[in-house]
Amino acid sequence: MAALSYFSSPNTFSLQPQLNGQMGSSSSLPTRYNYLQQLHAPINRQIPTLRFSVRPICASNSDRPSAAAAKPPATTEAPSLPIRKIPGDYGLPFIGPLKDRSDFFYNQGREDYFKSRSLKYQSTVFRANMPPGPFIASNPNVIVLLDGKSFPVLFDTSKVEKRDLFTGTYMPSTEFTGGYRTVSYLDPSEPNHAKLKKLLFFLLQSSRDRVIPEFHSTFTHLFETLESELAGKGKADFGGPNDEACFNFLARAFYGVNPADTKLGNDGPTLVGKWVVFQLGPLLKLGLPTPVEDLLLHTFRLPPFLIKSDYQKLYDFFYEASGPILDEGEKMGILREEACHNLLFTTCFNSFGGMKILFPSILKLIGRAGVTVRKRLAEEIRTAVRSNGGKVTMKAMEQMQLMKSVVYETFRIEPPVPLQYGKAKKDLVIESHDAAFKVKEGEMLFGYQPFATKDPKIFSRGEEFVAERFMGEEGERLLKHVLWSNGPETENPTLDNKQCAGKNFVVLVARLLVVELFMRYDSFEIEVGASALGSSVKLTSVKMASF
């Protein structure tokens, strides 16, 4: 979502105008093999904008990395490493993509699909096919990037085009979005991109005073619901109540409207879920019998008319709720209808969808981190809140170093959007840690982020959740390798880049979830399963706050 940044005002979001700019030698085969084994261990235009930014973990401004240090590793046209032909192939037409699709979803699964090919080719850069392939995607051929050095080329819009690549090698029908290509599918070179992204910045800026109180209110109700279910059944599923809380929070924080008081009622999360599945079905594994699932989801597109009435209900809600935002859009030269479809997409697909995946990950990783970590979080969070008048404020959260590190570590381990794409605008040379590779204009680049952000040449114990990883000076230097937002954590979204407009908003709500958890509980126990969009988490016990 947007350029949300916070400054040091003790009790409120503080908005200030800021100028946002655009944001070795060859290894031997055994060395490359050891590196790959580690990596795959089991499993410029200056535009003034108003923003509130999330501070990194540091003691003072002098501790912050320089602008040069914050930039992603650059691809270079004059590589210092030896040029290597990109290994791998796409197989026979039609047959190769079908085989790779079967491996990706059923024979190997996503992690092993990339791991096995990386080990086979002794390279973190190789050629492969990405689903869905026939008959949904006309060209499934990609160059895969799996390490933290090559991956950031996907953020460089001077080198890669982002037009219609939000979902990868195929694009869902615009009938799902009222006939409009929403901002997520636009390249920054397209005129509408800057206007629509600016509208999202305005949405966030206008909602700044509602975020903390609405989050507290909504998620207090969530925890009460979970505690009641836990008392009655012995365990409580986090998923459904979390979906309802996230949707209600976003509606109340962004638009000042409670969905339950409108015609939409409590149907929002269900309608959004169906709408998202119809668009992302070609990339999902729902657990149906393989022949049925492959034919239903991965071979042919699901027709938009089946959910047209559901989408209309969502559209009507957003059109009625977002009047002042639509008025602002008109001043920017955006049609009200187009603005509304973009607000719906951003709120439901990007923000709600991201929270739906991210929040269970936070519970899962903290729940597995051990009692000591949970005790430290409870002590740190309550001490900071107590020293700031007993209220959760921006200033209080800035003092919670462990909490902030835990949130960044969650983004590193389980980024909500793990797949990134970009099409080469020109002939390029891309470097991994071991070699350089020539890429031709028009070739599709694909990055699988969970491998890049666990790169053992960047992160020690990269496969492990290390709660304090991003604390201190050394930890802060690692933030430039946290890439979940379609850009480094040390940079911010601008009108000219494709970094998530709400990058800092998402970090903020993730922090708020951890704070609310440990203001309420000393500890909790969980049961974890899998879901189509991440993890399924059930609470099996909670220990209420005792100090």
Short mmCIF file of C-alpha atoms in Angstrom, two decimals, residues 48-50 194-208 254-255 318-319 321-340 342-343 495:
data_model
loop_
_atom_site.label_atom_id
_atom_site.label_comp_id
_atom_site.label_asym_id
_atom_site.label_seq_id
_atom_site.Cartn_x
_atom_site.Cartn_y
_atom_site.Cartn_z
CA PRO A 48 7.17 15.87 -2.44
CA THR A 49 4.80 13.50 -0.65
CA LEU A 50 3.38 13.21 2.81
CA ALA A 194 1.87 7.74 -10.63
CA LYS A 195 -1.69 9.09 -10.32
CA LEU A 196 -3.09 5.92 -8.79
CA LYS A 197 -0.16 5.41 -6.44
CA LYS A 198 -0.48 9.01 -5.30
CA LEU A 199 -4.13 8.30 -4.51
CA LEU A 200 -3.04 5.39 -2.30
CA PHE A 201 -0.61 7.67 -0.50
CA PHE A 202 -3.50 10.05 0.14
CA LEU A 203 -5.65 7.18 1.46
CA LEU A 204 -3.01 6.30 4.02
CA GLN A 205 -2.27 9.87 4.97
CA SER A 206 -5.96 10.57 5.54
CA SER A 207 -6.39 7.53 7.81
CA ARG A 208 -3.36 8.11 10.05
CA PHE A 254 -9.15 3.60 5.91
CA TYR A 255 -12.74 4.68 5.36
CA PHE A 318 -16.36 0.67 -1.33
CA TYR A 319 -18.07 3.21 -3.55
CA ALA A 321 -17.58 4.21 1.94
CA SER A 322 -14.83 6.02 0.05
CA GLY A 323 -16.54 9.26 -1.04
CA PRO A 324 -13.83 11.69 0.18
CA ILE A 325 -11.07 9.53 -1.34
CA LEU A 326 -12.91 9.38 -4.67
CA ASP A 327 -13.33 13.17 -4.54
CA GLU A 328 -9.56 13.49 -4.17
CA GLY A 329 -9.07 11.07 -7.04
CA GLU A 330 -11.20 13.25 -9.29
CA LYS A 331 -8.97 16.22 -8.47
CA MET A 332 -6.02 14.08 -9.63
CA GLY A 333 -7.79 13.34 -12.91
CA ILE A 334 -8.89 9.79 -12.04
CA LEU A 335 -12.42 8.66 -12.89
CA ARG A 336 -14.41 7.80 -9.76
CA GLU A 337 -15.15 4.32 -11.09
CA GLU A 338 -11.49 3.60 -11.81
CA ALA A 339 -10.44 5.00 -8.45
CA CYS A 340 -12.98 2.80 -6.65
CA ASN A 342 -8.27 0.47 -7.40
CA LEU A 343 -9.22 1.17 -3.78
CA LEU A 495 5.62 7.33 -7.49
#
